[in-house]
Structures are given as C-alpha cells and as structure tokens.
Short mmCIF file of C-alpha atoms and ligand atoms in Angstrom, two decimals:
data_model
loop_
_atom_site.label_atom_id
_atom_site.label_comp_id
_atom_site.label_asym_id
_atom_site.label_seq_id
_atom_site.Cartn_x
_atom_site.Cartn_y
_atom_site.Cartn_z
CA UNK A 19 -70.68 23.68 4.17
CA UNK A 20 -67.34 25.54 4.44
CA UNK A 21 -65.85 27.84 1.52
CA UNK A 22 -62.37 29.10 1.42
CA UNK A 23 -61.92 32.28 -0.68
CA UNK A 24 -58.19 32.56 -2.11
CA UNK A 25 -58.75 35.16 -4.90
CA UNK A 26 -55.82 37.69 -5.22
CA UNK A 27 -57.29 41.33 -4.75
CA UNK A 28 -55.06 43.44 -7.35
CA UNK A 29 -57.39 46.23 -7.71
CA UNK A 30 -58.08 46.70 -3.91
CA UNK A 31 -61.61 45.90 -4.64
CA UNK A 32 -62.03 44.78 -0.98
CA UNK A 33 -62.07 46.82 2.43
CA UNK A 34 -62.49 43.51 4.27
CA UNK A 35 -61.99 40.03 3.00
CA UNK A 36 -63.84 36.87 4.69
CA UNK A 37 -61.38 34.03 3.71
CA UNK A 38 -63.22 31.25 5.58
CA UNK A 39 -67.09 31.23 5.48
CA UNK A 40 -70.12 28.97 6.16
CA UNK A 41 -72.85 28.71 3.57
CA UNK A 42 -76.12 26.96 3.38
CA UNK A 43 -76.28 24.07 0.89
CA UNK A 44 -79.28 23.72 -1.71
CA UNK A 45 -80.46 27.40 -2.33
CA UNK A 46 -80.50 29.06 -5.92
CA UNK A 47 -76.93 30.89 -4.89
CA UNK A 48 -75.71 27.78 -3.12
CA UNK A 49 -71.62 28.11 -2.64
CA UNK A 50 -71.64 31.07 -5.03
CA UNK A 51 -69.24 33.81 -3.64
CA UNK A 52 -71.05 37.14 -3.50
CA UNK A 53 -69.34 40.54 -2.43
CA UNK A 54 -71.28 43.02 -0.58
CA UNK A 55 -70.80 46.88 -0.90
CA UNK A 56 -69.62 47.97 2.71
CA UNK A 57 -72.57 50.17 3.21
CA UNK A 58 -74.72 47.29 3.62
CA UNK A 59 -75.11 45.55 7.07
CA UNK A 60 -73.59 42.24 7.58
CA UNK A 61 -73.83 40.32 10.98
CA UNK A 62 -70.49 39.83 12.47
CA UNK A 63 -68.67 41.34 9.45
CA UNK A 64 -67.03 44.80 9.75
CA UNK A 65 -69.18 47.56 7.73
CA UNK A 66 -67.37 50.69 7.53
CA UNK A 67 -69.41 52.87 4.51
CA UNK A 68 -65.82 53.51 3.43
CA UNK A 69 -65.48 56.11 6.51
CA UNK A 70 -63.08 56.29 9.44
CA UNK A 71 -66.26 57.19 11.43
CA UNK A 72 -67.27 53.48 11.27
CA UNK A 73 -63.80 52.09 11.55
CA UNK A 74 -64.28 48.73 13.19
CA UNK A 75 -68.00 48.91 13.56
CA UNK A 76 -69.40 45.45 13.36
CA UNK A 77 -73.46 45.34 12.72
CA UNK A 78 -75.19 43.25 15.08
CA UNK A 79 -77.84 42.19 12.33
CA UNK A 80 -77.97 41.66 8.56
CA UNK A 81 -79.42 43.73 5.98
CA UNK A 82 -82.58 42.20 4.24
CA UNK A 83 -80.69 41.81 1.26
CA UNK A 84 -77.80 40.02 2.97
CA UNK A 85 -80.08 37.74 4.98
CA UNK A 86 -81.85 36.67 1.62
CA UNK A 87 -78.63 36.03 -0.21
CA UNK A 88 -77.69 33.98 2.71
CA UNK A 89 -80.83 32.22 2.72
CA UNK A 90 -80.45 31.72 -0.94
CA UNK A 91 -76.94 29.81 -0.22
CA UNK A 92 -74.28 32.51 -1.09
CA UNK A 93 -71.01 32.74 0.47
CA UNK A 94 -70.22 36.39 1.65
CA UNK A 95 -66.64 36.51 0.85
CA UNK A 96 -66.24 40.26 1.77
CA UNK A 97 -67.17 43.89 1.96
CA UNK A 98 -66.19 46.03 -0.99
CA UNK A 99 -64.46 49.47 -1.29
CA UNK A 100 -66.48 52.54 -1.95
CA UNK A 101 -66.74 56.21 -1.94
CA UNK A 102 -67.31 57.33 1.74
CA UNK A 103 -70.98 57.05 2.42
CA UNK A 104 -71.54 56.54 -1.26
CA UNK A 105 -70.62 60.27 -1.80
CA UNK A 106 -68.64 59.84 -5.16
CA UNK A 107 -68.34 58.77 -8.73
CA UNK A 108 -64.92 56.95 -8.76
CA UNK A 109 -64.11 55.45 -5.27
CA UNK A 110 -61.35 57.71 -4.91
CA UNK A 111 -63.34 59.35 -1.87
CA UNK A 112 -62.94 56.12 0.20
CA UNK A 113 -61.27 57.10 3.67
CA UNK A 114 -59.07 53.64 3.17
CA UNK A 115 -57.60 53.67 -0.40
CA UNK A 116 -58.73 54.00 -4.01
CA UNK A 117 -59.87 50.91 -6.07
CA UNK A 118 -58.37 50.48 -9.60
CA UNK A 119 -60.15 49.67 -12.76
CA UNK A 120 -59.43 46.19 -13.83
CA UNK A 121 -59.42 47.29 -17.57
CA UNK A 122 -56.76 49.93 -16.93
CA UNK A 123 -55.25 50.20 -13.50
CA UNK A 124 -54.36 53.70 -13.92
CA UNK A 125 -58.05 54.47 -14.51
CA UNK A 126 -61.22 54.91 -11.80
CA UNK A 127 -63.51 52.04 -11.65
CA UNK A 128 -66.50 54.36 -11.17
CA UNK A 129 -68.20 54.68 -8.07
CA UNK A 130 -69.54 54.61 -5.43
CA UNK A 131 -69.85 50.85 -5.84
CA UNK A 132 -66.45 50.78 -7.54
CA UNK A 133 -65.09 47.71 -5.32
CA UNK A 134 -68.09 45.68 -6.31
CA UNK A 135 -67.50 46.47 -10.03
CA UNK A 136 -63.85 45.73 -9.77
CA UNK A 137 -64.31 42.28 -7.74
CA UNK A 138 -66.52 41.27 -10.68
CA UNK A 139 -64.66 42.57 -13.68
CA UNK A 140 -61.47 41.11 -12.46
CA UNK A 141 -63.42 37.56 -11.78
CA UNK A 142 -62.71 37.63 -7.95
CA UNK A 143 -66.72 37.10 -7.66
CA UNK A 144 -69.39 36.41 -10.41
CA UNK A 145 -71.80 38.80 -8.71
CA UNK A 146 -72.14 41.67 -5.96
CA UNK A 147 -74.36 43.65 -4.11
CA UNK A 148 -74.28 47.59 -4.65
CA UNK A 149 -76.40 50.64 -4.06
CA UNK A 150 -77.34 53.22 -6.19
CA UNK A 151 -78.27 56.75 -4.76
CA UNK A 152 -77.69 58.86 -8.22
CA UNK A 153 -75.80 56.15 -10.22
CA UNK A 154 -73.35 54.20 -8.03
CA UNK A 155 -74.49 50.79 -9.37
CA UNK A 156 -74.53 51.87 -13.16
CA UNK A 157 -71.48 54.14 -13.21
CA UNK A 158 -69.12 51.68 -12.28
CA UNK A 159 -70.94 48.88 -14.10
CA UNK A 160 -70.30 51.05 -17.30
CA UNK A 161 -66.70 51.98 -16.32
CA UNK A 162 -65.76 48.21 -15.56
CA UNK A 163 -67.60 46.61 -18.51
CA UNK A 164 -70.09 44.63 -16.31
CA UNK A 165 -74.18 44.83 -15.80
CA UNK A 166 -75.85 46.51 -12.81
CA UNK A 167 -79.45 47.31 -12.11
CA UNK A 168 -80.80 50.06 -9.98
CA UNK A 169 -84.15 48.70 -9.18
CA UNK A 170 -87.49 50.86 -8.85
CA UNK A 171 -87.48 52.82 -5.56
CA UNK A 172 -89.17 50.32 -3.07
CA UNK A 173 -88.70 47.17 -4.87
CA UNK A 174 -85.91 45.95 -2.68
CA UNK A 175 -85.81 46.83 1.14
CA UNK A 176 -83.40 49.32 2.30
CA UNK A 177 -83.34 47.61 5.88
CA UNK A 178 -79.80 47.51 6.79
CA UNK A 179 -78.60 49.76 4.16
CA UNK A 180 -76.83 52.52 5.71
CA UNK A 181 -78.53 55.80 4.67
CA UNK A 182 -76.98 58.54 2.64
CA UNK A 183 -80.13 59.83 0.83
CA UNK A 184 -82.93 57.43 1.48
CA UNK A 185 -85.55 58.86 -0.70
CA UNK A 186 -83.44 58.15 -3.66
CA UNK A 187 -81.23 55.11 -3.17
CA UNK A 188 -81.66 51.22 -3.57
CA UNK A 189 -79.62 48.07 -3.09
CA UNK A 190 -79.06 46.43 -6.37
CA UNK A 191 -77.40 43.50 -8.07
CA UNK A 192 -74.08 43.48 -10.02
CA UNK A 193 -72.85 40.74 -12.06
CA UNK A 194 -71.02 39.89 -15.63
CA UNK A 195 -74.30 39.00 -17.27
CA UNK A 196 -77.79 39.92 -17.34
CA UNK A 197 -79.03 36.44 -16.40
CA UNK A 198 -77.01 36.71 -13.16
CA UNK A 199 -77.92 40.21 -12.35
CA UNK A 200 -81.71 38.95 -12.81
CA UNK A 201 -81.09 36.00 -10.52
CA UNK A 202 -79.71 38.07 -7.68
CA UNK A 203 -82.53 40.45 -8.35
CA UNK A 204 -85.07 37.63 -7.50
CA UNK A 205 -83.09 37.02 -4.38
CA UNK A 206 -82.95 40.28 -2.91
CA UNK A 207 -86.66 41.69 -3.88
CA UNK A 208 -88.12 39.13 -1.47
CA UNK A 209 -90.71 41.09 0.78
CA UNK A 210 -89.63 42.63 4.16
CA UNK A 211 -91.62 44.25 6.79
CA UNK A 212 -88.85 46.34 8.29
CA UNK A 213 -88.75 49.03 5.32
CA UNK A 214 -92.02 50.94 5.38
CA UNK A 215 -91.06 52.10 1.81
CA UNK A 216 -90.61 48.62 0.51
CA UNK A 217 -93.84 47.77 -1.65
CA UNK A 218 -93.59 43.98 -1.29
CA UNK A 219 -93.79 43.43 -5.02
CA UNK A 220 -91.18 40.59 -5.47
CA UNK A 221 -89.32 40.22 -8.95
CA UNK A 222 -89.64 36.78 -10.39
CA UNK A 223 -88.59 36.54 -13.84
CA UNK A 224 -86.50 34.37 -16.42
CA UNK A 225 -84.93 36.99 -18.95
CA UNK A 226 -86.27 36.61 -22.55
CA UNK A 227 -84.84 38.31 -25.72
CA UNK A 228 -88.04 38.92 -27.05
CA UNK A 229 -88.05 42.77 -27.81
CA UNK A 230 -90.08 42.70 -31.09
CA UNK A 231 -92.47 45.70 -31.09
CA UNK A 232 -91.14 47.21 -28.04
CA UNK A 233 -91.14 50.84 -28.26
CA UNK A 234 -87.78 52.67 -27.10
CA UNK A 235 -87.70 56.32 -26.45
CA UNK A 236 -84.36 58.03 -27.13
CA UNK A 237 -84.27 61.55 -25.25
CA UNK A 238 -81.96 63.96 -27.07
CA UNK A 239 -80.78 65.28 -23.72
CA UNK A 240 -78.97 62.09 -23.43
CA UNK A 241 -76.83 62.96 -26.14
CA UNK A 242 -76.42 66.62 -25.34
CA UNK A 243 -73.70 68.71 -24.37
CA UNK A 244 -70.94 67.10 -22.33
CA UNK A 245 -71.56 63.57 -23.84
CA UNK A 246 -68.32 62.46 -25.41
CA UNK A 247 -68.82 62.13 -29.09
CA UNK A 248 -67.25 58.59 -29.39
CA UNK A 249 -69.44 57.28 -26.55
CA UNK A 250 -72.62 58.95 -28.25
CA UNK A 251 -71.65 56.99 -31.47
CA UNK A 252 -70.86 53.63 -29.65
CA UNK A 253 -74.53 53.86 -27.83
CA UNK A 254 -76.27 55.17 -30.93
CA UNK A 255 -74.76 51.97 -32.59
CA UNK A 256 -76.24 49.73 -29.90
CA UNK A 257 -79.75 51.40 -30.34
CA UNK A 258 -79.72 50.77 -33.99
CA UNK A 259 -78.94 47.15 -33.15
CA UNK A 260 -81.99 47.20 -31.02
CA UNK A 261 -84.04 48.56 -33.82
CA UNK A 262 -82.66 45.67 -36.22
CA UNK A 263 -83.74 43.27 -33.72
CA UNK A 264 -87.41 44.52 -34.16
CA UNK A 265 -87.59 47.28 -31.33
CA UNK A 266 -89.41 50.50 -32.38
CA UNK A 267 -87.17 53.73 -31.86
CA UNK A 268 -88.85 56.81 -31.15
CA UNK A 269 -87.12 60.48 -30.51
CA UNK A 270 -88.21 62.22 -27.40
CA UNK A 271 -87.28 64.91 -25.05
CA UNK A 272 -87.05 65.25 -21.38
CA UNK A 273 -86.90 69.29 -20.84
CA UNK A 274 -86.53 69.01 -17.02
CA UNK A 275 -83.44 67.17 -17.26
CA UNK A 276 -81.53 70.50 -17.42
CA UNK A 277 -82.74 70.72 -13.59
CA UNK A 278 -81.60 67.07 -12.79
CA UNK A 279 -78.31 67.60 -11.22
CA UNK A 280 -79.17 70.71 -8.98
CA UNK A 281 -82.35 68.85 -7.94
CA UNK A 282 -80.31 65.89 -7.08
CA UNK A 283 -77.24 67.53 -5.17
CA UNK A 284 -79.75 69.72 -3.07
CA UNK A 285 -81.78 66.60 -2.28
CA UNK A 286 -79.03 64.29 -1.36
CA UNK A 287 -76.86 66.57 0.49
CA UNK A 288 -79.99 67.81 2.40
CA UNK A 289 -80.77 64.04 3.28
CA UNK A 290 -77.15 63.37 4.02
CA UNK A 291 -77.03 66.37 6.64
CA UNK A 292 -79.94 64.62 8.59
CA UNK A 293 -78.88 61.05 8.13
CA UNK A 294 -75.22 61.51 9.08
CA UNK A 295 -76.12 63.28 12.40
CA UNK A 296 -76.46 59.86 13.88
CA UNK A 297 -72.61 59.39 13.90
CA UNK A 298 -71.75 61.16 17.18
CA UNK A 299 -69.00 59.04 18.64
CA UNK A 300 -71.52 57.44 21.03
CA UNK A 301 -73.87 54.93 19.08
CA UNK A 302 -71.64 53.48 16.20
CA UNK A 303 -67.93 53.00 15.56
CA UNK A 304 -64.98 54.38 17.49
CA UNK A 305 -66.16 56.00 20.71
CA UNK A 306 -65.55 59.59 21.82
CA UNK A 307 -63.55 59.69 25.33
CA UNK A 308 -66.05 62.69 26.75
CA UNK A 309 -63.24 64.82 28.32
CA UNK A 310 -64.66 68.37 27.56
CA UNK A 311 -67.90 69.56 26.79
CA UNK A 312 -70.12 67.35 24.41
CA UNK A 313 -70.22 70.05 21.90
CA UNK A 314 -66.48 70.19 21.59
CA UNK A 315 -65.84 66.46 21.56
CA UNK A 316 -68.76 65.90 18.86
CA UNK A 317 -67.25 68.88 16.54
CA UNK A 318 -63.76 67.52 16.78
CA UNK A 319 -64.76 63.74 16.39
CA UNK A 320 -66.84 64.61 13.33
CA UNK A 321 -64.18 67.01 11.86
CA UNK A 322 -61.41 64.22 12.31
CA UNK A 323 -63.47 61.18 11.13
CA UNK A 324 -65.42 62.42 7.96
CA UNK A 325 -63.62 63.00 4.86
CA UNK A 326 -63.65 66.29 2.91
CA UNK A 327 -66.31 65.32 0.62
CA UNK A 328 -68.59 64.12 3.34
CA UNK A 329 -68.03 67.45 5.17
CA UNK A 330 -68.58 69.42 2.27
CA UNK A 331 -72.21 67.68 1.62
CA UNK A 332 -73.09 68.06 5.31
CA UNK A 333 -72.46 71.71 5.33
CA UNK A 334 -74.16 72.06 1.82
CA UNK A 335 -77.22 70.06 3.06
CA UNK A 336 -77.48 71.84 6.37
CA UNK A 337 -77.47 75.04 4.52
CA UNK A 338 -80.03 74.16 2.11
CA UNK A 339 -82.31 73.27 4.91
CA UNK A 340 -81.84 76.09 7.21
CA UNK A 341 -84.66 78.53 8.04
CA UNK A 342 -84.73 81.17 5.42
CA UNK A 343 -83.10 79.39 2.90
CA UNK A 344 -85.23 76.23 2.67
CA UNK A 345 -87.71 77.72 0.18
CA UNK A 346 -84.97 78.72 -1.97
CA UNK A 347 -83.18 75.45 -2.15
CA UNK A 348 -84.83 72.36 -0.78
CA UNK A 349 -88.47 73.01 -1.62
CA UNK A 350 -87.61 74.25 -5.35
CA UNK A 351 -85.66 70.91 -5.61
CA UNK A 352 -88.43 68.95 -4.88
CA UNK A 353 -90.75 70.85 -7.45
CA UNK A 354 -88.02 70.31 -10.06
CA UNK A 355 -88.00 66.54 -8.83
CA UNK A 356 -91.90 66.28 -9.62
CA UNK A 357 -91.43 67.75 -13.05
CA UNK A 358 -88.73 65.15 -13.83
CA UNK A 359 -90.75 62.37 -12.43
CA UNK A 360 -93.86 63.66 -14.62
CA UNK A 361 -91.63 63.95 -17.63
CA UNK A 362 -90.27 60.17 -17.34
CA UNK A 363 -93.96 59.34 -16.64
CA UNK A 364 -95.30 61.12 -19.76
CA UNK A 365 -92.17 59.55 -22.03
CA UNK A 366 -93.04 56.04 -20.22
CA UNK A 367 -96.66 56.44 -21.29
CA UNK A 368 -95.86 56.36 -24.99
CA UNK A 369 -93.01 54.05 -24.83
CA UNK A 370 -92.00 50.82 -23.00
CA UNK A 371 -88.27 52.06 -22.31
CA UNK A 372 -86.02 54.80 -22.63
CA UNK A 373 -82.38 54.24 -23.81
CA UNK A 374 -79.05 56.41 -23.77
CA UNK A 375 -75.68 56.27 -22.60
CA UNK A 376 -75.01 55.30 -18.69
CA UNK A 377 -72.14 57.89 -18.46
CA UNK A 378 -71.11 60.60 -20.67
CA UNK A 379 -67.44 59.26 -20.93
CA UNK A 380 -65.49 56.37 -20.43
CA UNK A 381 -63.41 55.76 -17.08
CA UNK A 382 -60.85 58.59 -16.66
CA UNK A 383 -57.30 58.69 -14.82
CA UNK A 384 -57.26 58.43 -11.20
CA UNK A 385 -56.72 61.95 -9.92
CA UNK A 386 -58.04 63.29 -13.06
CA UNK A 387 -61.05 65.24 -11.50
CA UNK A 388 -60.71 64.50 -7.82
CA UNK A 389 -59.66 68.25 -7.26
CA UNK A 390 -62.92 69.36 -8.82
CA UNK A 391 -65.86 68.49 -7.13
CA UNK A 392 -68.15 70.39 -9.51
CA UNK A 393 -66.77 68.63 -12.72
CA UNK A 394 -67.11 65.53 -10.68
CA UNK A 395 -70.72 66.07 -10.27
CA UNK A 396 -71.30 66.81 -13.92
CA UNK A 397 -70.42 63.08 -14.47
CA UNK A 398 -73.57 62.04 -13.00
CA UNK A 399 -75.96 64.05 -15.21
CA UNK A 400 -77.17 60.77 -17.17
CA UNK A 401 -77.57 58.38 -14.05
CA UNK A 402 -79.31 60.75 -11.45
CA UNK A 403 -82.56 61.18 -13.31
CA UNK A 404 -83.80 57.64 -12.89
CA UNK A 405 -82.99 58.04 -9.13
CA UNK A 406 -85.25 61.12 -8.82
CA UNK A 407 -88.09 59.73 -10.81
CA UNK A 408 -87.67 56.49 -8.92
CA UNK A 409 -87.70 54.22 -11.93
CA UNK A 410 -85.59 51.22 -12.65
CA UNK A 411 -82.63 51.40 -14.90
CA UNK A 412 -79.73 48.98 -16.03
CA UNK A 413 -76.40 49.52 -17.38
CA UNK A 414 -75.26 46.77 -20.11
CA UNK A 415 -71.78 46.91 -21.78
CA UNK A 416 -72.33 48.04 -25.37
CA UNK A 417 -68.65 48.27 -26.84
CA UNK A 418 -65.32 49.98 -26.15
CA UNK A 419 -64.02 53.49 -26.81
CA UNK A 420 -60.23 53.90 -26.70
CA UNK A 421 -59.99 50.33 -25.12
CA UNK A 422 -62.30 51.36 -22.31
CA UNK A 423 -66.03 50.05 -21.69
CA UNK A 424 -68.82 51.95 -22.59
CA UNK A 425 -72.65 51.21 -20.99
CA UNK A 426 -76.11 51.16 -22.61
CA UNK A 427 -78.36 52.39 -20.12
CA UNK A 428 -81.88 51.23 -20.25
CA UNK A 429 -84.96 52.86 -18.16
CA UNK A 430 -88.19 51.63 -17.57
CA UNK A 431 -91.74 52.06 -16.05
CA UNK A 432 -91.89 51.69 -12.22
CA UNK A 433 -92.00 47.96 -11.40
CA UNK A 434 -91.34 46.88 -14.72
CA UNK A 435 -87.63 45.66 -14.22
CA UNK A 436 -88.89 42.61 -16.34
CA UNK A 437 -88.83 44.62 -19.51
CA UNK A 438 -85.49 46.46 -18.76
CA UNK A 439 -83.87 43.07 -18.03
CA UNK A 440 -85.29 41.71 -21.28
CA UNK A 441 -84.04 44.54 -23.28
CA UNK A 442 -80.59 43.98 -21.72
CA UNK A 443 -80.67 40.41 -22.29
CA UNK A 444 -81.93 40.70 -25.97
CA UNK A 445 -78.80 43.03 -26.59
CA UNK A 446 -76.38 41.03 -24.69
CA UNK A 447 -77.31 37.77 -26.63
CA UNK A 448 -77.37 39.45 -29.99
CA UNK A 449 -73.64 40.75 -29.43
CA UNK A 450 -72.24 38.03 -27.78
N1 LIG B 12 -71.96 60.21 -7.63
C1 LIG B 12 -73.43 60.27 -6.82
C2 LIG B 12 -73.17 61.08 -5.46
O1 LIG B 12 -71.94 61.37 -5.37
C3 LIG B 12 -73.94 59.09 -6.80
C4 LIG B 12 -73.50 58.22 -5.77
C5 LIG B 12 -74.36 57.15 -5.54
O2 LIG B 12 -75.43 56.62 -6.15
N2 LIG B 12 -74.32 56.62 -4.11
O3 LIG B 12 -73.98 61.43 -4.89
#
C-alpha cells in the first residue's frame, strides 16, 4: 500500500520528510505514520545524526528497530531533528536548525530527541523512535508533554543506531500515551543477533492499571538542589495520587547521585571520542579530496564538519582517556558508575519502582542556556542515573507549571519495563 504524508512541519521537527512511502499491510502498526530519529539507520533514507559530517549519507541497511517497525506495517514518514550525535538537551545543537516546542514556540523542545517529541506533540505522527544516552527520550517527552520510555540497557538492539556512547544508550519508543509506547516497545524489542549486548528478552505486555501494593521509593536527591520548587510540588502531587490509588510510598536516598553527572560526562565523552573517530571523510558522508597529507585533510575535515559541542566532547574524551589521566578520570568514573548501579539495585531490592521528576525544570527559552555548556549539563542530573545503572525509565506527563508540561519519571528494575509501564498507565488513566 502507499501512504501520502501531508502534515505541515511548523516546529522544524524533521530533517528529512518522506512524502510518499510504501507500507506493509496487516501488521500491528499497519499504515501508522512513525517518525524516526536521525541517528537511527534507515535504508535508502538519509541519516545525518544532525551533523554536517554525515550530510547526504544514505545507509545501505535498516537498524534492527527500523526493520521491526517496517515489518509491523509502519510508514516511516521522515527523520527527526536532534542535537548533533545526540550531544545536547535542547536540539539547539543540530547542525541544521533548532526545533521549537509545540506548547510554546519560543521554548526548546528538549533533546536530543527533540524532533521526535515535537512531531508527536504537534500531532504530525502518533509515535516515534528516539534514543536515550542520558535522557534524550525522557527530557523531550517531559518538555513537550508526551510519553517516552528508555528501555533497560540490552532490551532493544542497538544495531544500526549510530553510536555516541554505546555503553549507555538505547533506542526507545515515544508516543502521546502509554498504550502506544507499550505497543511500539513490543515491536522494537524483538530479538536480534547483530548486537552482542542485546539480551533477547522481548517485551510482550498489555498495560494494566493495577498498582495496589506496589512499593514506590522516592529518593530525596530527586528533589534536591537545582530542582524548581513548582516542578517538585507538581511531581509530589502526582506521587500522592499514586499513593491514593494504593501504591505504598517510601522515602529513600541514593547518596552516589552526587557523582552521577561527573561519571556520566566522563564516560560519554570518552566513548564519543572513540566512536566518532570513524568519521574520517573516507567511509561515510561527504568525501575528502586528498590533496595534502592525510593528517592535514583529516584535521580540517573534522574541524569544519563537526559542530562546536561535538568537538568539545571529543577533546574532553580524548583527554580523559589519555595515558597519565586515564586513572584519574575514566577509571574513577567507572567506580562511581558501579556505586550508582549498586545504590539503584539496593533501593530496587526493597521497592518495585523509583519515582521523581524527569527534569529539574520545565522547557526554557531557546538560547537561554546555549552559551553555557556547564549549566546545560546540569539539566541532565535526574535522567543520567538510569543510564549509568542500565535500568528502564519512563516519563509521563503529570501536569503543567506556568503553562508548560512537567514529566513524572518512573524507574524500575532491570528488564521490568512491565511494572514501569503499568505504573505510568495507572497514573495516566487516573488523571485523564
Ligand atoms: N543531554 C545528554 C548529553 O548531552 C543526554 C543526551 C542523550 O541522551 N543523547 O549527553
């Protein structure tokens, strides 16, 4: 069957729009328009990662998640805008253009999967694929008022996901509601032999609103310094609602949270410095004309085609991994990471779930934080811990502050997306 996509892209959600596409009839997603983040490979459709270094690059194969949604009958209507290589929290680091937030076009949509979130929130598509290395699905979901799930590390194949920080990231579903997120998760979590870190534990589940007796731990660090008071109150209200519905709420502490941002930024920049070395002007994207020495051409090509934030992170990561500094930075970050993982395992041994805000604030104005990288990194404080621990986490809308959406984040045990989805579904059913 053929499908014509004629929606207006008023928020610059897409880098590439596919107007006329074939789809397979009969699957669970038959005829449903789905948007795909531009770091997920799509056979025959340009995949730029939001970068000039991959301008015009057309992958010769589909990512596993893409192959699975096609198999289920989805229509891929385009590739969504993102921070270059996923490095950012607002989609302002796209080498092409910024995406705007459909709830207020003067604000950022969050990032790095900002295009996917904006496409859903503006009703261009009912669902989309995003990727989450340190919050890139949950942050834009929270900022645009939609639902986004970061799966357990290893539950969805990363085959065809262009690597930024491969030990942290996962492809995941984004949609207007929990039911659609769950449906898309079923499709993309099908087994794959091409990713050696994929566990082959497919998610097969129908959301249930039963949360009576579930123990939900609330870490005090999720309401600590830097978290906006109104956002905190809004999320506390949502957690009280879960309590009224029969969940048992317990207070807890994750002391290692204070190392989370440092551990995350050392790990992701180190992995990025290695992963991005493959962009040499020979194998992918625009080609270098070798007129001078290989070293000179390589340096200038990368200097011209990588954006400022990407270059900053490659430099930081190369430094962190260099002889003499490795023990001081990278090795230490891995120790901090195991402590964070252990703290999560300890809390999730006593409780079924952890709840708190997704982001410390609501969507801010375009340009407000873009000149201060450190301030921007601080916005990731509540999302990066789940990636460091490898546990699943969802963001579900739980109200508004100053007219802008707030996300409730629910985190679960490894491979227990089912409980995470059920709690989000129960909340969603109760308030809608
Ligand atoms: N904002 C975080 C970063 O820049 C997370 C991005 C992501 O999850 N891809 O690394």
